[in-house]
CSV table of C-alpha atoms and ligand atoms in Angstrom, one decimal:
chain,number,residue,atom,x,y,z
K,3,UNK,CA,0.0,0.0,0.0
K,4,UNK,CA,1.6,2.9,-0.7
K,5,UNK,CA,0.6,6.8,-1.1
K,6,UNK,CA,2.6,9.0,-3.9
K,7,UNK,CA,3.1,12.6,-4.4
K,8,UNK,CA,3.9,14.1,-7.8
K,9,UNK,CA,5.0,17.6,-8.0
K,10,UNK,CA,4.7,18.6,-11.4
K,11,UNK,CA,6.8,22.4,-10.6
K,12,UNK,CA,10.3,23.1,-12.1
K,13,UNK,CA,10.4,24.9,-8.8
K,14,UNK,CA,12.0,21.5,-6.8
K,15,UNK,CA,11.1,23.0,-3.5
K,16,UNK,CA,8.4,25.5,-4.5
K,17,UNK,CA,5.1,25.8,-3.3
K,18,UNK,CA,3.9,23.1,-5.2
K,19,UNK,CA,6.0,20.4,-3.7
K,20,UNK,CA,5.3,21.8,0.1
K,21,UNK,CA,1.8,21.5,-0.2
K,22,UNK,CA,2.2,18.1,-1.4
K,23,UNK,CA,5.0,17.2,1.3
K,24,UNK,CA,2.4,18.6,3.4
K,25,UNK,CA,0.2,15.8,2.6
K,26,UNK,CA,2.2,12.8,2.7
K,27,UNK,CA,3.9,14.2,6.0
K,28,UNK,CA,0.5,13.7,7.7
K,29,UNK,CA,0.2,10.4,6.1
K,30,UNK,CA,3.3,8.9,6.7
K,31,UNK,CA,3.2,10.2,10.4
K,32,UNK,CA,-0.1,7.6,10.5
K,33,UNK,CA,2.5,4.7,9.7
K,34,UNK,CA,1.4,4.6,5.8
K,35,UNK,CA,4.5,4.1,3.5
K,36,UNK,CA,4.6,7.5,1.4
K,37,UNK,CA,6.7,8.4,-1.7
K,38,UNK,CA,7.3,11.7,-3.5
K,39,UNK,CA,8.7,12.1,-7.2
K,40,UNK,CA,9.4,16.2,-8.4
K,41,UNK,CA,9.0,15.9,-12.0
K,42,UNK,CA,11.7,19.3,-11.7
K,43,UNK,CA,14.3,16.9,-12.5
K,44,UNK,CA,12.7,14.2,-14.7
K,45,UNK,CA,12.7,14.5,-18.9
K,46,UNK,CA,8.8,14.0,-20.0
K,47,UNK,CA,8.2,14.7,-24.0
K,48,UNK,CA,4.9,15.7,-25.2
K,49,UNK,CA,2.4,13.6,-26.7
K,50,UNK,CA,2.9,12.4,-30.2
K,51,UNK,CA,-1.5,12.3,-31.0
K,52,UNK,CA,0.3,9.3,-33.0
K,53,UNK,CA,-2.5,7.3,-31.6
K,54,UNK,CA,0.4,4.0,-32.0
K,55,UNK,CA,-1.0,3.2,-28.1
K,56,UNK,CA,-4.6,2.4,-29.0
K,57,UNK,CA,-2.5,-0.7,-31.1
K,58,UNK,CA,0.4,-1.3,-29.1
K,59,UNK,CA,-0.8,-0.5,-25.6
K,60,UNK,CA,1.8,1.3,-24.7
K,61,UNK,CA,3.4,5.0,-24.9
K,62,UNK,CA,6.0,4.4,-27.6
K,63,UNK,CA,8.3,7.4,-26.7
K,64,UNK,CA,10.9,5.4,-24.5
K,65,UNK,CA,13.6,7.8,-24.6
K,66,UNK,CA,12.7,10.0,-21.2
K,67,UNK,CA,11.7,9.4,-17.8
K,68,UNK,CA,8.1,9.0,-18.1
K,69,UNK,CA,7.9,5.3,-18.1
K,70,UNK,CA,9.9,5.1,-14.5
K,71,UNK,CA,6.9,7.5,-13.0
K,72,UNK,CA,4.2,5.6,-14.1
K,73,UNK,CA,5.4,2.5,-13.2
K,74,UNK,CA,5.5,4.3,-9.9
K,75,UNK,CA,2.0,5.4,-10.3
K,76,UNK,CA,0.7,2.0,-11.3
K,77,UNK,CA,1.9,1.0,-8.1
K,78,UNK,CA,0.0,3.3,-5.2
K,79,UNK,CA,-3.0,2.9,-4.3
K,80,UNK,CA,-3.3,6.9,-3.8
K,81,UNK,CA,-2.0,9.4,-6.0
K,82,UNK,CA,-1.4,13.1,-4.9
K,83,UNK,CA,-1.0,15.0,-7.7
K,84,UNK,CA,0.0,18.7,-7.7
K,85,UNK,CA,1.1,21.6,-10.2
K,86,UNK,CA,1.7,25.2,-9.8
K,87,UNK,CA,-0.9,27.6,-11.7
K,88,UNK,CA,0.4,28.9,-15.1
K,89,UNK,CA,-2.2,30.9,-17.2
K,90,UNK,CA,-5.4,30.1,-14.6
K,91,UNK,CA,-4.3,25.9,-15.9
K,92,UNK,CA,-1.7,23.5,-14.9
K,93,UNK,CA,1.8,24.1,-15.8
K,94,UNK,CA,2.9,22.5,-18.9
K,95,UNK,CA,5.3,19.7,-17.9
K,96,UNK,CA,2.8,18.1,-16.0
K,97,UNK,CA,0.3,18.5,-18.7
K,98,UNK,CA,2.8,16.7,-20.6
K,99,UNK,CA,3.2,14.2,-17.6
K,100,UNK,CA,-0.8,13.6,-17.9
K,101,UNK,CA,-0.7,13.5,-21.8
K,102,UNK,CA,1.0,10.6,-22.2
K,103,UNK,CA,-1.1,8.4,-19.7
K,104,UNK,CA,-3.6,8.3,-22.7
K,105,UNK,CA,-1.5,5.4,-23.6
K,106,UNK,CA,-2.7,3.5,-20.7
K,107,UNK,CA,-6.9,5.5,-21.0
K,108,UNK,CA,-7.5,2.7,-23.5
K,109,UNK,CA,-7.8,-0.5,-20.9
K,110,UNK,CA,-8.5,2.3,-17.8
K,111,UNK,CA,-5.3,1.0,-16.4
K,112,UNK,CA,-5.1,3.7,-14.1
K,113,UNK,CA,-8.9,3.0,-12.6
K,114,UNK,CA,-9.6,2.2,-8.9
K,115,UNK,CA,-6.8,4.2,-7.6
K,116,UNK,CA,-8.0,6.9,-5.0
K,117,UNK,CA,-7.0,10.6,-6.0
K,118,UNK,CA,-6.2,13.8,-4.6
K,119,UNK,CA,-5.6,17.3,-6.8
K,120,UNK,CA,-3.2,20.4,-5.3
K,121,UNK,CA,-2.5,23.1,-7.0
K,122,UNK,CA,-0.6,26.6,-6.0
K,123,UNK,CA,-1.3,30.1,-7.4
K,124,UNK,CA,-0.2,33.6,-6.7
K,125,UNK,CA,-3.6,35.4,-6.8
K,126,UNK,CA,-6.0,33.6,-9.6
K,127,UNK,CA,-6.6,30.4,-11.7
K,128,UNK,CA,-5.9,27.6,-9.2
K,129,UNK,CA,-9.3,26.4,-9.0
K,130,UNK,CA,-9.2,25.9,-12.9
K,131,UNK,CA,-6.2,23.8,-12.5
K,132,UNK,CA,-7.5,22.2,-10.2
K,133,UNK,CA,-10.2,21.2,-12.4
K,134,UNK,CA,-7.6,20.1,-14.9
K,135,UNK,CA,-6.1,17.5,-12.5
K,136,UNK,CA,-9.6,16.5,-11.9
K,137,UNK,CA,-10.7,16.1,-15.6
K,138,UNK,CA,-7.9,13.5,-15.9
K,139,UNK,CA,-8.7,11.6,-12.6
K,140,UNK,CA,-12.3,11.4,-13.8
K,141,UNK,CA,-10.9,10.3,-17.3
K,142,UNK,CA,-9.3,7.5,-16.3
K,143,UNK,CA,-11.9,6.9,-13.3
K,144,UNK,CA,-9.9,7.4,-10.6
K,145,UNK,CA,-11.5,7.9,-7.0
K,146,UNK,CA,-12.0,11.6,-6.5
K,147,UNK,CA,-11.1,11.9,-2.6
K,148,UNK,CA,-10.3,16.1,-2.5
K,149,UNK,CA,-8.6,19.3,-3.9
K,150,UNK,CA,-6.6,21.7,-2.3
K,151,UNK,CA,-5.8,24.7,-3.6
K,152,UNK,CA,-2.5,27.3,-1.9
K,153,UNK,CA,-1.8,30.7,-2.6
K,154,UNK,CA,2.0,31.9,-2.5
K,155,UNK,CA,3.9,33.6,-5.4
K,156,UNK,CA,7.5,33.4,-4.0
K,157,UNK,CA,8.8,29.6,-3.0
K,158,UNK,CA,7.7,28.7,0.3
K,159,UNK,CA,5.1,31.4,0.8
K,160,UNK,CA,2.3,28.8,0.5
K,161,UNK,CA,3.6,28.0,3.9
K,162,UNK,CA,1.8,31.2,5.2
K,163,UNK,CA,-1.7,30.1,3.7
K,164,UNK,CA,-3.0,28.4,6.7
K,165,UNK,CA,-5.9,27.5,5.3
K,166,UNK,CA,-4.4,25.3,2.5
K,167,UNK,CA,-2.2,24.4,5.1
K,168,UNK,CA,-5.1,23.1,7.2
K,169,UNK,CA,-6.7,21.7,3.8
K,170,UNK,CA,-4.1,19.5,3.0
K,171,UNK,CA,-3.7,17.9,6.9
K,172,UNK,CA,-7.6,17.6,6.5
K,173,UNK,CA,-7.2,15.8,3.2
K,174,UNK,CA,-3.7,14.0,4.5
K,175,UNK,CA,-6.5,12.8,7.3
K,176,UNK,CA,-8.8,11.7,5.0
K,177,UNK,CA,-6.7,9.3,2.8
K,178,UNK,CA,-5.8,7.6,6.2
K,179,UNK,CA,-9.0,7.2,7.4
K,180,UNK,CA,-9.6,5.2,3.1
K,181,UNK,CA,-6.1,3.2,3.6
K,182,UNK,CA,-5.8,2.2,6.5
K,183,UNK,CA,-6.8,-0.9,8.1
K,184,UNK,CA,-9.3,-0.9,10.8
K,185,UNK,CA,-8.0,-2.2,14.0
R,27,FMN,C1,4.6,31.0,-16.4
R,27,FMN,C2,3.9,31.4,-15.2
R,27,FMN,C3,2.5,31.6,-15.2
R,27,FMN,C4,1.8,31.9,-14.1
R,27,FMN,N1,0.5,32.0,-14.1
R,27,FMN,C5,-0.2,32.3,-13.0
R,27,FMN,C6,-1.7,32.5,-13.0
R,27,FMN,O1,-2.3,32.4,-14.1
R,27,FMN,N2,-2.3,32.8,-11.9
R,27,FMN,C7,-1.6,32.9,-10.7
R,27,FMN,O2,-2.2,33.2,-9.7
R,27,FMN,N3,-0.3,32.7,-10.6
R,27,FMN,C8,0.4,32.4,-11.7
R,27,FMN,N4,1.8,32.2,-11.7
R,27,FMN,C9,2.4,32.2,-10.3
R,27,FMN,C10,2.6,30.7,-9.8
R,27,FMN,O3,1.4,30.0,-10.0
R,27,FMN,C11,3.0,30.7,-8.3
R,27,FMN,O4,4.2,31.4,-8.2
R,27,FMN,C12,3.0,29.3,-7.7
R,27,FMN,O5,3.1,29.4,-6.3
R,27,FMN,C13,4.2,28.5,-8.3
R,27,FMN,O6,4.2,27.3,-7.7
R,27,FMN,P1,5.6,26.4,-7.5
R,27,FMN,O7,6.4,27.2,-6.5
R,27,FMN,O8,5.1,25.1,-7.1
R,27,FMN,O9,6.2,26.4,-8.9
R,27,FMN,C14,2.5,31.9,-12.8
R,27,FMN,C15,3.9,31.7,-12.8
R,27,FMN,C16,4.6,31.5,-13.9
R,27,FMN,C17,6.1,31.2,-13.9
């Protein structure tokens, strides 16, 4: 059983990646094994639209690090996924992150998994990327368990929200109360 958080930010220790930290720290602390990935440092080409993955059931870009994330994501059972607001959407690496996984839309091999959307804006358009991150979830009909949404411009100052702050321990709360096993 294990809970990941993606950071989709360039920013390796932006606001982004706290809010999702955030998260798994009030998981972990409940004894559930916890990962984090930053995409900051990972290699993820667009989609092709080559449509080869409705024949050959897989992305056929191998060259970049996409394939090692997913296999990551294939294996928890709850995914945190979290971008920083560019242009009132998500940022366009993890667009590029949630592109690919068309390759796996085709047999829904993504389904089941329990799901939880971040996102961090300066002043306006986090709740739209939010409902980006939640447009794929329901795409590949994942389990919708929350959103939270921080405000900061400068790295680190989403540590002064303290209501995403208290959002994400709420929602950090909630994915232990799914996961873990009654006593
Ligand atoms: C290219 C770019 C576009 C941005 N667009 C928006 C926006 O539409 N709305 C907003 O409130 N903030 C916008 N911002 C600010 C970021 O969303 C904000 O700094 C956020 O906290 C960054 O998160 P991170 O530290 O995880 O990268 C933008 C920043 C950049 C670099």
């Amino acid at each position: 059983m294990l809970v990941l958080g993606i950071s989709g930010s360039m920013r390796k220790e932006g606001n982004t990646a706290l809010l999702v930290q955030t998260i798994l720290d009030r998981v972990k602390a409940a004894g559930i094994e916890t990962e984090y990935i930053t995409l900051s440092d990972k290699v993820i080409k667009p989609c092709l639209g080559c449509e080869n993955c409705k024949r050959e059931r897989h992305c056929i870009i191998m060259n970049d690090d996409w394939h090692d994330v997913i296999d990551r994501v294939m294996a928890c059972e709850v995914l945190v996924l979290g971008s920083p607001t560019y242009y009132y959407d998500v940022c366009g690496h993890l667009k590029n992150f949630i592109d690919r996984t068309y390759s796996l839309y085709h047999d829904r091999r993504l389904a089941g998994r329990k799901a939880v959307a971040v996102a961090c804006c300066a002043d306006k358009g986090g709740r739209r990327a939010l409902q980006t991150i939640e447009g794929f979830f329901s795409s590949h009909e994942f389990s919708y368990v929350g959103g939270v949404c921080g405000r900061g411009y400068l790295a680190g100052e989403v540590l002064e929200d303290k209501r995403a702050i208290a959002a994400a321990k709420k929602v950090g709360d909630k994915i232990v109360t799914l996961v873990k096993p009654s006593d």
